[in-house]
mmCIF file of C-alpha atoms in Angstrom:
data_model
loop_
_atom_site.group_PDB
_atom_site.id
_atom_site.type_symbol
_atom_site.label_atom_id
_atom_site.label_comp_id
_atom_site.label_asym_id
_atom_site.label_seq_id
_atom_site.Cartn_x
_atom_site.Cartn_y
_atom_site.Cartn_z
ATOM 1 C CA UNK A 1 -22.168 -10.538 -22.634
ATOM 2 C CA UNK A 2 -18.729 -11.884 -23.517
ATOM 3 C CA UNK A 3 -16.312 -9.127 -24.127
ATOM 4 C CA UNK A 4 -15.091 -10.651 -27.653
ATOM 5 C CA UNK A 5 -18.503 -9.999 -28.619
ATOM 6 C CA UNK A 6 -18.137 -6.118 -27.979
ATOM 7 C CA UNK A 7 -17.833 -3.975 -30.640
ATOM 8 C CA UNK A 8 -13.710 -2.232 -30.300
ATOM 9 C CA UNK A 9 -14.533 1.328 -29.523
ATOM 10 C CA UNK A 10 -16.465 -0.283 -26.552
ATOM 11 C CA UNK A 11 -14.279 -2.962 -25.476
ATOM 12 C CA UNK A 12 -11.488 0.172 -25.208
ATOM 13 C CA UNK A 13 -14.090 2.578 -23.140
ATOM 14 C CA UNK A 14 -14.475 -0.526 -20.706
ATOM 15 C CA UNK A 15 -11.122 -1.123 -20.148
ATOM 16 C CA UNK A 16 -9.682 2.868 -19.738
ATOM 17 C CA UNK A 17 -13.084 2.914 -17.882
ATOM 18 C CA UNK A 18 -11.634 0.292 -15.459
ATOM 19 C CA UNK A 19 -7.951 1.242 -15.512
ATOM 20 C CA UNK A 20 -9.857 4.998 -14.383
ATOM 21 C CA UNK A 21 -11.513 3.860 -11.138
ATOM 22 C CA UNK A 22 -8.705 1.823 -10.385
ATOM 23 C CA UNK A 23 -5.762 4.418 -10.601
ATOM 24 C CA UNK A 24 -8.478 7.024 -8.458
ATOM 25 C CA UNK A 25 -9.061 4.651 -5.987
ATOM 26 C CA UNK A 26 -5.080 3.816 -5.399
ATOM 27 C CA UNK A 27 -5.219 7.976 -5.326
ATOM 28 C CA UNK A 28 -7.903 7.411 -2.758
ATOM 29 C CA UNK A 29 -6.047 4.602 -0.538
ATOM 30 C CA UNK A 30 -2.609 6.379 -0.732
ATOM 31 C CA UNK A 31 -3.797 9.387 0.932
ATOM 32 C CA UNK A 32 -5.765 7.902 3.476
ATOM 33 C CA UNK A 33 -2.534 6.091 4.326
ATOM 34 C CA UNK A 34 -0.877 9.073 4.736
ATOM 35 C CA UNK A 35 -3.897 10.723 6.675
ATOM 36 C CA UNK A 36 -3.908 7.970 8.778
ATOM 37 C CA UNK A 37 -0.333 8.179 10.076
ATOM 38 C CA UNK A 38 -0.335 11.790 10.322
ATOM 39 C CA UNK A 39 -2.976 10.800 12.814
ATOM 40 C CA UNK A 40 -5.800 12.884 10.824
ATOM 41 C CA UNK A 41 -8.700 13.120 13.148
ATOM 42 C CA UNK A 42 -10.812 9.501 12.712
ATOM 43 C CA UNK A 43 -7.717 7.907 12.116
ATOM 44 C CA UNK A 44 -8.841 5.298 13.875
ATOM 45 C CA UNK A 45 -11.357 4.417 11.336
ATOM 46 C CA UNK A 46 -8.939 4.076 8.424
ATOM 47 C CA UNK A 47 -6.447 1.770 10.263
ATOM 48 C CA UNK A 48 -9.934 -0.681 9.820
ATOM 49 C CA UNK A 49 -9.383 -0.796 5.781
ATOM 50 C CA UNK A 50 -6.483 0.927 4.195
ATOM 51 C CA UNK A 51 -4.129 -2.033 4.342
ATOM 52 C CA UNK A 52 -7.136 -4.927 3.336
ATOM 53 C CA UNK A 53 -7.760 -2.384 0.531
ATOM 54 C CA UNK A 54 -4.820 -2.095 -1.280
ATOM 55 C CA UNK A 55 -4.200 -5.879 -1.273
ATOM 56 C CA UNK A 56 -7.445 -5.769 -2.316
ATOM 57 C CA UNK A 57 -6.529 -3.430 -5.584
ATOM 58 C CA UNK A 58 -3.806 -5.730 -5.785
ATOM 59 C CA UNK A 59 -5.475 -9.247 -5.928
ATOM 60 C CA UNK A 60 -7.860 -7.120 -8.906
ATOM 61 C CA UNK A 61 -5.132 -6.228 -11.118
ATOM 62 C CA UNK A 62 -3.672 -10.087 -11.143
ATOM 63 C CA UNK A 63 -2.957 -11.782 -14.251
ATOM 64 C CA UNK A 64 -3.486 -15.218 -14.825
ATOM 65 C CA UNK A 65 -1.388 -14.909 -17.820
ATOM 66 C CA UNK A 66 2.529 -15.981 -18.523
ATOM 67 C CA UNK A 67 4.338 -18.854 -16.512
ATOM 68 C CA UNK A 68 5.748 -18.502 -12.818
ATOM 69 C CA UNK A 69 8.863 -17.552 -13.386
ATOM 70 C CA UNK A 70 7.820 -14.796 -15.707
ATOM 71 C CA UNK A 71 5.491 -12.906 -13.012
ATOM 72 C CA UNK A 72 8.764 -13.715 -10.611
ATOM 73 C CA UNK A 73 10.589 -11.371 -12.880
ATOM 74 C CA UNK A 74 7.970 -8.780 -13.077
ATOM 75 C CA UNK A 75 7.540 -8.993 -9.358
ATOM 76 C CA UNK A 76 11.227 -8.465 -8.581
ATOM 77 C CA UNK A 77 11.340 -5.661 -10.695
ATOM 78 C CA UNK A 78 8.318 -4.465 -9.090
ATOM 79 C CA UNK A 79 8.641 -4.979 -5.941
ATOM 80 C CA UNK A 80 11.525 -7.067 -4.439
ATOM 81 C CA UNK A 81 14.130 -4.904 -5.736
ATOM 82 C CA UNK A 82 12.571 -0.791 -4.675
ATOM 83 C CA UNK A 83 11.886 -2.793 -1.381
ATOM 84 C CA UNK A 84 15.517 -4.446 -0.526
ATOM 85 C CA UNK A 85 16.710 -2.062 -2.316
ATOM 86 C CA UNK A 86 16.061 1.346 -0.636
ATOM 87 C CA UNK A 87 15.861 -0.072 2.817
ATOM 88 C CA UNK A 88 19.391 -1.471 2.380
ATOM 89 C CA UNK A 89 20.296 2.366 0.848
ATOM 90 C CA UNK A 90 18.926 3.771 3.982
ATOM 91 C CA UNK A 91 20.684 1.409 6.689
ATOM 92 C CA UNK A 92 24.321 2.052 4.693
ATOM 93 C CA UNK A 93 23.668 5.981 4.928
ATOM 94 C CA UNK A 94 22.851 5.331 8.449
ATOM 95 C CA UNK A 95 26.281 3.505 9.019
ATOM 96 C CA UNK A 96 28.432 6.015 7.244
ATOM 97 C CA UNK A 97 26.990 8.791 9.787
ATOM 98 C CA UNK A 98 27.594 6.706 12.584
ATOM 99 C CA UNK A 99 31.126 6.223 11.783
ATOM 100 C CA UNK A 100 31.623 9.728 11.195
ATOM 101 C CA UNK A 101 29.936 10.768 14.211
ATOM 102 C CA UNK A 102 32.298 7.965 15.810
ATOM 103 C CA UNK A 103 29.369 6.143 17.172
ATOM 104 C CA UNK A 104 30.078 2.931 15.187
ATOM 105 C CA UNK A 105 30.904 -0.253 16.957
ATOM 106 C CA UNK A 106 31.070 -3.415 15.803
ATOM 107 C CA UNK A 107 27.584 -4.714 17.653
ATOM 108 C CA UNK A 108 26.033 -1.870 15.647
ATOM 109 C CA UNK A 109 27.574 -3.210 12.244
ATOM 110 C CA UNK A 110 26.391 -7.116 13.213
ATOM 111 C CA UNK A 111 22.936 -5.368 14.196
ATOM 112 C CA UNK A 112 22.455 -4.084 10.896
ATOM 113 C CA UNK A 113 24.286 -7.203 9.065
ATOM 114 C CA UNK A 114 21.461 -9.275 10.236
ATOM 115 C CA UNK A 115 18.329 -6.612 9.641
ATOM 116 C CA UNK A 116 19.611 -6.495 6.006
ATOM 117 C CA UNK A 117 19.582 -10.642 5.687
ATOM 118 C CA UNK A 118 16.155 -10.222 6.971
ATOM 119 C CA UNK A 119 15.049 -7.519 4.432
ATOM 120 C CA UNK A 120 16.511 -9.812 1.665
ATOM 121 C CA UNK A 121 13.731 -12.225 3.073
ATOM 122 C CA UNK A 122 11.377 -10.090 3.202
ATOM 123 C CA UNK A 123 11.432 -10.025 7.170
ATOM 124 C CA UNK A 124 11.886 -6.396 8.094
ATOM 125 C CA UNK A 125 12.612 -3.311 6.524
ATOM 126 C CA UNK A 126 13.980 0.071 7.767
ATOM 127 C CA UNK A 127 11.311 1.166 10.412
ATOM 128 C CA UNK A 128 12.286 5.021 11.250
ATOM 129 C CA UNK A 129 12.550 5.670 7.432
ATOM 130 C CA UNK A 130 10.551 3.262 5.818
ATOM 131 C CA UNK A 131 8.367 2.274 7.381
ATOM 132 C CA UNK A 132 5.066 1.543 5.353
ATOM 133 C CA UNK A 133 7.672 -0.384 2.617
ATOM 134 C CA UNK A 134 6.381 -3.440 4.442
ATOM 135 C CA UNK A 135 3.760 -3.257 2.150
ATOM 136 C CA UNK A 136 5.610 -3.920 -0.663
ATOM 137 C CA UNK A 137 7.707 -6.975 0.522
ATOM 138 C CA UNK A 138 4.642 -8.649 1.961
ATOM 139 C CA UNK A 139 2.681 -8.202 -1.464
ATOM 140 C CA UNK A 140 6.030 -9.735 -3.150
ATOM 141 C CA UNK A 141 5.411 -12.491 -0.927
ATOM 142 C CA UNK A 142 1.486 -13.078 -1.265
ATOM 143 C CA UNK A 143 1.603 -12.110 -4.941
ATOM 144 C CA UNK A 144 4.271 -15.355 -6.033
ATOM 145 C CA UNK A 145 2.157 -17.718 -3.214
ATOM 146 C CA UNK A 146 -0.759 -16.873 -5.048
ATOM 147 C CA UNK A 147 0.819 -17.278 -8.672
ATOM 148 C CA UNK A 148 2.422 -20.549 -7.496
ATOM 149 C CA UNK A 149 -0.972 -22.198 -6.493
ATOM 150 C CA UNK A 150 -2.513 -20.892 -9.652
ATOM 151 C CA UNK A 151 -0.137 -22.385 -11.936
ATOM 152 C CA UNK A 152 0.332 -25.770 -10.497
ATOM 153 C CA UNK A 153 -2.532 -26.899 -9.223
ATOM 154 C CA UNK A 154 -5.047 -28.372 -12.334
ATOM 155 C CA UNK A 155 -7.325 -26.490 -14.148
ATOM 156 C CA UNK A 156 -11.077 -26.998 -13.429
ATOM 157 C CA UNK A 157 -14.394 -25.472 -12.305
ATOM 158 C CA UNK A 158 -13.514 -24.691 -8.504
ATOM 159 C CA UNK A 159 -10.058 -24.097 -8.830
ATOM 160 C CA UNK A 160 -10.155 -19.927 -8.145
ATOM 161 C CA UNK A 161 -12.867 -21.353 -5.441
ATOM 162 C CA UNK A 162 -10.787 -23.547 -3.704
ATOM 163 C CA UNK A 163 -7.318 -21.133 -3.937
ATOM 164 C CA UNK A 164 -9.530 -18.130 -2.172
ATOM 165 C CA UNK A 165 -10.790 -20.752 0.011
ATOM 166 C CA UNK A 166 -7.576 -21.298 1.615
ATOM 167 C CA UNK A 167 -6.326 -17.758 1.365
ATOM 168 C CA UNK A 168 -9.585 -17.206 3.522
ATOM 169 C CA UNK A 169 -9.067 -20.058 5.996
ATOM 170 C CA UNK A 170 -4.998 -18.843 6.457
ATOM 171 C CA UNK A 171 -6.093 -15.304 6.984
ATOM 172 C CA UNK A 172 -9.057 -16.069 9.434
ATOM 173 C CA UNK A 173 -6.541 -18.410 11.066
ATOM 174 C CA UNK A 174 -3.511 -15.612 11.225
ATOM 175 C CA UNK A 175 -5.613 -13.888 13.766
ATOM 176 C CA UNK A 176 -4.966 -16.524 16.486
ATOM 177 C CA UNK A 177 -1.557 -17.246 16.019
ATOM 178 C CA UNK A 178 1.529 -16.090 16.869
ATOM 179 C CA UNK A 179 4.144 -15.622 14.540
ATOM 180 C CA UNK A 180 7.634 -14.069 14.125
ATOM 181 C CA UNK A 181 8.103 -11.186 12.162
ATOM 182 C CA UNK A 182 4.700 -9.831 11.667
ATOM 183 C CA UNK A 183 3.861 -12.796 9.424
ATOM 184 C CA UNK A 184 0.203 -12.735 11.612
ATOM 185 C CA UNK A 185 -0.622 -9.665 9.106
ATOM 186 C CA UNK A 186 0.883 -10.508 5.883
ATOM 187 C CA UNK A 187 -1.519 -13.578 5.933
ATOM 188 C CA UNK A 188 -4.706 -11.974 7.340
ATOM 189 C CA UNK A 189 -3.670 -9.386 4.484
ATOM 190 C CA UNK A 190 -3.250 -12.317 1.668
ATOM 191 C CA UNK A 191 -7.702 -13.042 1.847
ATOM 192 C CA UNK A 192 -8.239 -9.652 0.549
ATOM 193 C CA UNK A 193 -5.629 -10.123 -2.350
ATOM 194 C CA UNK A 194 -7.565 -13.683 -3.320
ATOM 195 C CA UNK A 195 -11.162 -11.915 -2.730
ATOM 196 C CA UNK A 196 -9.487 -8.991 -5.361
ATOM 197 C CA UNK A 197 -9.392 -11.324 -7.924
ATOM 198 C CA UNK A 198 -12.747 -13.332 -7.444
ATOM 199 C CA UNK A 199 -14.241 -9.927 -8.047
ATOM 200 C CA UNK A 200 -12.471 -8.687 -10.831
ATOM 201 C CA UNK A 201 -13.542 -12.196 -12.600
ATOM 202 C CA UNK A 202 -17.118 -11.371 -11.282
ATOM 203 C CA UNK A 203 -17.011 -7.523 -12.120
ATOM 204 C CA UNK A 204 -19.405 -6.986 -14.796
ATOM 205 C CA UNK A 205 -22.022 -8.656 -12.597
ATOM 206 C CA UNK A 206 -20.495 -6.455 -9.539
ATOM 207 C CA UNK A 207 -20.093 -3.254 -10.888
ATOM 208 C CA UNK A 208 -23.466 -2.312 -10.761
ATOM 209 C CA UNK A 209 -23.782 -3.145 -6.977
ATOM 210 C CA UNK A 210 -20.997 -0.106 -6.519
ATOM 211 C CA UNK A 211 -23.538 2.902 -6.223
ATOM 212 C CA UNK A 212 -24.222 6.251 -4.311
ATOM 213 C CA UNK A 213 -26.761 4.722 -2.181
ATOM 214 C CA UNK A 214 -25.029 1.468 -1.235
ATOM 215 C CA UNK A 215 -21.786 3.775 -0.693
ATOM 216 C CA UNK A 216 -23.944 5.587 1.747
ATOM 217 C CA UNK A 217 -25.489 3.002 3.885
ATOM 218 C CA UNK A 218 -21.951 1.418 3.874
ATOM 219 C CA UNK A 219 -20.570 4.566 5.304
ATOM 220 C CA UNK A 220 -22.979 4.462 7.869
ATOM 221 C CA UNK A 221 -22.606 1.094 8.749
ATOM 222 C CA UNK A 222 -18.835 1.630 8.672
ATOM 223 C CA UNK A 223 -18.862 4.762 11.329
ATOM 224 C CA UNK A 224 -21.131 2.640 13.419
ATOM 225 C CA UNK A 225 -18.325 0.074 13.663
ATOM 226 C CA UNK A 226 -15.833 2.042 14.025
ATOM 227 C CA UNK A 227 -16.872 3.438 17.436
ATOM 228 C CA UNK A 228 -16.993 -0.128 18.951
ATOM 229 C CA UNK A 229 -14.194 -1.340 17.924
ATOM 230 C CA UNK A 230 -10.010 -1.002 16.851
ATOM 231 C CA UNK A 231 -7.867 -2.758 15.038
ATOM 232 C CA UNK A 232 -3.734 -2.705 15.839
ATOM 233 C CA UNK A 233 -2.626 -4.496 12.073
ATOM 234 C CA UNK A 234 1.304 -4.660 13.748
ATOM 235 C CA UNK A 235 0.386 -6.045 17.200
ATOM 236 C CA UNK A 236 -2.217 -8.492 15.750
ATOM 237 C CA UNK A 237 -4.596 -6.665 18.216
ATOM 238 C CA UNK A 238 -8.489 -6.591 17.525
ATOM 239 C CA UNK A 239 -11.284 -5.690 19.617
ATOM 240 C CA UNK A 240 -13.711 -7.666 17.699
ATOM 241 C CA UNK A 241 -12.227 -9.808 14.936
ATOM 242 C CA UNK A 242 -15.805 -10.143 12.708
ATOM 243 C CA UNK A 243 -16.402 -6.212 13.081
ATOM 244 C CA UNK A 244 -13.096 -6.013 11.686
ATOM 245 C CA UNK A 245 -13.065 -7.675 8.988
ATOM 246 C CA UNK A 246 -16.715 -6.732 8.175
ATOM 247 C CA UNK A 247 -15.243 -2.884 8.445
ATOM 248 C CA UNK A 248 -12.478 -4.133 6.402
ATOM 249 C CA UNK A 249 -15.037 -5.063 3.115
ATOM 250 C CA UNK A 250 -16.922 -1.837 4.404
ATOM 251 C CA UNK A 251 -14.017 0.380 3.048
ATOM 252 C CA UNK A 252 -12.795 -1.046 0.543
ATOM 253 C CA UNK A 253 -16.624 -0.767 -1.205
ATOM 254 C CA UNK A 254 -16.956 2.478 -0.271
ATOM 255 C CA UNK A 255 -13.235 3.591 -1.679
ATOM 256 C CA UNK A 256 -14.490 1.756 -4.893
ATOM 257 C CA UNK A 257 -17.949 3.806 -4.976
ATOM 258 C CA UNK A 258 -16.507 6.769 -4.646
ATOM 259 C CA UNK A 259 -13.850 6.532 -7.374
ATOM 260 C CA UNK A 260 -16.418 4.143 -9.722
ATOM 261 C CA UNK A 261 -18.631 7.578 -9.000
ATOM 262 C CA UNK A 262 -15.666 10.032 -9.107
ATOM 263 C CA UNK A 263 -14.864 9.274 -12.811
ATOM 264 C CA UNK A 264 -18.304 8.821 -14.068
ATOM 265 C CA UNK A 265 -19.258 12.284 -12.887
ATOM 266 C CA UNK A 266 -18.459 14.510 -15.355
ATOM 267 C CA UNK A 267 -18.513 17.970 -13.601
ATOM 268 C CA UNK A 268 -15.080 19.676 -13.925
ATOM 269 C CA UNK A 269 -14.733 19.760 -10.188
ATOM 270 C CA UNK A 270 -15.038 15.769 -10.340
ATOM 271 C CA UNK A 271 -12.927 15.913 -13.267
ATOM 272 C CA UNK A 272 -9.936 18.157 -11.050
ATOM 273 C CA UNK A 273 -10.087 15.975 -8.445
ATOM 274 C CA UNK A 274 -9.960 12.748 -10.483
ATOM 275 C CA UNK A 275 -6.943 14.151 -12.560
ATOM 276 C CA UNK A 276 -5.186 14.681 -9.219
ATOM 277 C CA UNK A 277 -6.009 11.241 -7.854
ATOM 278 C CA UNK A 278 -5.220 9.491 -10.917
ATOM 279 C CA UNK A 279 -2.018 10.999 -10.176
ATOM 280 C CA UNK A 280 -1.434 10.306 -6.940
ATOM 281 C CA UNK A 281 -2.776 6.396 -8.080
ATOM 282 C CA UNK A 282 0.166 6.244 -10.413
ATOM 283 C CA UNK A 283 2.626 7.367 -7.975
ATOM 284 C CA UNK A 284 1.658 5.596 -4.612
ATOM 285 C CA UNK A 285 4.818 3.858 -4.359
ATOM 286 C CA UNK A 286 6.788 6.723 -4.533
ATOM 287 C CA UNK A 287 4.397 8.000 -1.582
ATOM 288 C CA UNK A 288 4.026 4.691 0.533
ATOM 289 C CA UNK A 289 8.077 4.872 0.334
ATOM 290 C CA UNK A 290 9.056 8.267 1.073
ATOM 291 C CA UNK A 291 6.500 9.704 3.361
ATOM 292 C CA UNK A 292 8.074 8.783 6.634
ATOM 293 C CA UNK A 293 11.058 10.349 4.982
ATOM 294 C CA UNK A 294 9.635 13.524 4.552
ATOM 295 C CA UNK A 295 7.607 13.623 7.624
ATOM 296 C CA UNK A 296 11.393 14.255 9.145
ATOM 297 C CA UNK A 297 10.664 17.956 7.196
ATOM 298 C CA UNK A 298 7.962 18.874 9.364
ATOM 299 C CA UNK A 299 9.607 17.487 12.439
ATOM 300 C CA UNK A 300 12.719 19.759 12.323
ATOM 301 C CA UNK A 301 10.604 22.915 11.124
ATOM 302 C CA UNK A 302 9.074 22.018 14.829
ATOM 303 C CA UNK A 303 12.288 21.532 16.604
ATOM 304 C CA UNK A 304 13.219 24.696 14.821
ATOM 305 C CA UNK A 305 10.230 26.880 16.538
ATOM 306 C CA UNK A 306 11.403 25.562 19.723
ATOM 307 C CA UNK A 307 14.843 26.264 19.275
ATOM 308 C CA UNK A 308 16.260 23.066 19.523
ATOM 309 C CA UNK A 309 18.688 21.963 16.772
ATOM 310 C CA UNK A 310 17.013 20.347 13.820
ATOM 311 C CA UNK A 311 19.039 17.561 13.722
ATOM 312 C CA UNK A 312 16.883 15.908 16.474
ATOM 313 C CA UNK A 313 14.281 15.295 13.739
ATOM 314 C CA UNK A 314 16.736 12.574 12.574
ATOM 315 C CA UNK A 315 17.543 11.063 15.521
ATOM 316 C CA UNK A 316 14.038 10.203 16.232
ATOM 317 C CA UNK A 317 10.700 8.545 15.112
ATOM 318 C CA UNK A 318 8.379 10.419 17.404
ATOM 319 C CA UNK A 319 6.048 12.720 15.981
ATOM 320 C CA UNK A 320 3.633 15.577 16.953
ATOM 321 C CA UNK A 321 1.116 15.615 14.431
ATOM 322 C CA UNK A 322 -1.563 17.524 18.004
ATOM 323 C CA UNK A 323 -3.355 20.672 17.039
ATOM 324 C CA UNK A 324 -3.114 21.236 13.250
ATOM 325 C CA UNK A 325 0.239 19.589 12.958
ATOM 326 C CA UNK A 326 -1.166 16.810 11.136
ATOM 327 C CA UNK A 327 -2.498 19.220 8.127
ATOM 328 C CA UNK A 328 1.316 20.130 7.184
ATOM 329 C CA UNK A 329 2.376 15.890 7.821
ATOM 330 C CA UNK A 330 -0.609 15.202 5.397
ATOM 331 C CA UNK A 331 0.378 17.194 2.812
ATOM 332 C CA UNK A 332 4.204 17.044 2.804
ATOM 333 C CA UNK A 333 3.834 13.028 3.659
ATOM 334 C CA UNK A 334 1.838 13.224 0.203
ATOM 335 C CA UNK A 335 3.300 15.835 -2.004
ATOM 336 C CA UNK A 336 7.104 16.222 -0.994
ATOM 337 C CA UNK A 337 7.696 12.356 -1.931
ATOM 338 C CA UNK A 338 5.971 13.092 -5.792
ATOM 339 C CA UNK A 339 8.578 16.384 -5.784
ATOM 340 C CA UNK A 340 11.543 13.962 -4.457
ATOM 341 C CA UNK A 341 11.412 10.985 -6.541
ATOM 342 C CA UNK A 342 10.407 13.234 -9.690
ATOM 343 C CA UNK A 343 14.188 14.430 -9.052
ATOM 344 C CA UNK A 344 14.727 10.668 -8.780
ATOM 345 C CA UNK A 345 14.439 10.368 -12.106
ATOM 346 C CA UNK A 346 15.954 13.652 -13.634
ATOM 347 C CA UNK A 347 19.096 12.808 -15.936
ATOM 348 C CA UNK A 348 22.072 10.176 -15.954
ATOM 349 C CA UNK A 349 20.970 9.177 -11.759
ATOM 350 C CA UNK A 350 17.307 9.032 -12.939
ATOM 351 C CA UNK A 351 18.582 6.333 -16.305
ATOM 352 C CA UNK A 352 20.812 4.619 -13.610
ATOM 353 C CA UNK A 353 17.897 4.163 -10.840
ATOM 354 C CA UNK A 354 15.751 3.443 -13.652
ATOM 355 C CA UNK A 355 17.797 0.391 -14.767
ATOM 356 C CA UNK A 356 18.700 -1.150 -11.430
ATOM 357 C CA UNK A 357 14.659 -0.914 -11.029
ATOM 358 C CA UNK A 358 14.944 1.345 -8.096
ATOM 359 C CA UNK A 359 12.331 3.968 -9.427
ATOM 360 C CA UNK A 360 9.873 3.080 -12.637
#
């Protein structure tokens, strides 16, 4: 049935219906990203899907509508500018303490001269702080590749066809080459952004294939895999490349079950813990950002119990996250960014931020 033919209390059901399992399964995805580099027990099984996911999400929510150079815009706003942006924040505050600490030489100033005219291509990003903003430079990147094939190629039957089609082929062929910069996983990454979109233009057919049961054979299927084989995203390691990306479309249809079945159950449990990942949805940027950042928190309450000075937990990246440790990284990775950039935001420095499109 063709949507104009809906009657407008149902057309508006569908679509808050949609815009629903979408922002819970973002809630979903964010905190299994989290989980996952808190090193959560199973870890290993998330590492197979969280990325393809998102990209997934992503490739869902495109719009064919406006020109180019209008979704450029939106996606610098978006994206570009919160990723160059507060990497380049982070590397200047890193400067400014080495000179004070009188550890700043002029190798150390070309060093980070050249990281920064790689973040402004999208090349790198501030590892020991930011590390999962990646993410958002390599979506910038897929997102206006995408956009520019849609736009200029001609319209016809097999157009969407023939665009996934070579996202597909590029992705399938990232896995055997090697490339600079971790380019290998940005285009492995960029299939699951075109496959987003195919199924968002086949969801009403879809959506009834996203059920309990199929969720729990999936799972099944999914654990199986997952104890024969790993998957190192950075590294462009794989122990089985076809398991992978078979686990890959595992999880990402089981994350959509569960929040297709999360906001259609209307229990006020369900309806608690879809209000929380809704929120959580809405706000994973501010968590895929800052996470890392607040990990540090955890770290020095560590290097506190053992009587070291706390100022270690800035100095380095390594993390103990054995015994229960990854509990407290899981929570503060997910709540302390919410609490941070909600001060973000707060007054004149929230307006500011605001308009130079570093928070939204």
């Amino acid at each position: 049935m063709e949507a104009s033919v809906l009657p407008e209390s149902q057309m508006t059901l569908e679509k808050n219906h949609r815009l629903e399992w979408m922002d819970v399964a973002k809630g979903i995805g964010i905190f299994l990203v989290v989980y996952a580099h808190a090193k959560g027990p199973f870890n290993q099984y998330i590492y197979l899907f969280h990325m393809p996911l998102f990209f997934f999400l992503s490739g869902f929510l495109y719009s064919p509508k406006g020109t180019f150079w209008e979704f450029l815009k939106k996606k610098i706003r978006s994206l570009y500018i919160p990723y160059v942006g507060w990497n380049i924040i982070i590397i200047c505050i890193r400067l400014i303490t080495k000179f004070f600490s009188g550890d700043m030489t002029v190798d150390l100033i070309l060093y980070y001269l050249k990281r920064c005219g790689k973040i402004l291509l999208t090349l790198d990003w501030e590892g020991d702080f930011l590390g999962a903003s990646w993410f958002l430079g390599a979506l910038f990147a897929v997102s206006l590749v995408y956009k520019l094939l849609d736009c200029y190629m001609k319209n016809g039957k097999y157009k969407i066809g023939f665009i996934t089609a070579l996202f597909i082929a590029a992705g399938i062929s990232s896995f055997y080459l090697e490339l600079t910069y971790l380019r290998n996983r940005v285009i492995m990454l960029s299939m699951f952004y075109a496959i987003g979109y195919v199924v968002r233009n086949y969801w009403e057919e879809l959506e009834s294939c996203f059920c309990p049961i199929g969720a729990g054979v999936t799972f099944v299927l999914l654990a199986w895999i997952g104890t024969t084989t790993r998957a190192n995203l950075g590294s462009n390691e794989y122990t089985n490349v076809l398991l992978f990306l078979i686990a890959a479309c595992l999880g990402i249809y089981i994350t959509v079950c569960v929040a297709e079945m999360i906001c259609r159950w209307s229990h006020p449990v369900f309806q608690r813990i879809k209000k929380m990942l809704t929120w959580w949805g809405k706000r994973s940027m501010d968590i895929l950002l800052w996470q890392f950042v607040m990990f540090r928190l955890v770290s020095a309450f560590q290097f506190w119990l053992e009587g070291e000075p706390i100022s270690n937990a800035f100095s380095t990246s390594v993390y103990v996250t054995s015994g229960l440790w990854w509990v407290a990284y899981t929570v503060v990775g997910v709540f302390m960014p919410l609490a941070w950039c909600w001060l973000l935001r707060q007054g004149v420095w929230g307006r500011a931020l605001k308009k130079l499109c570093l928070v939204r």
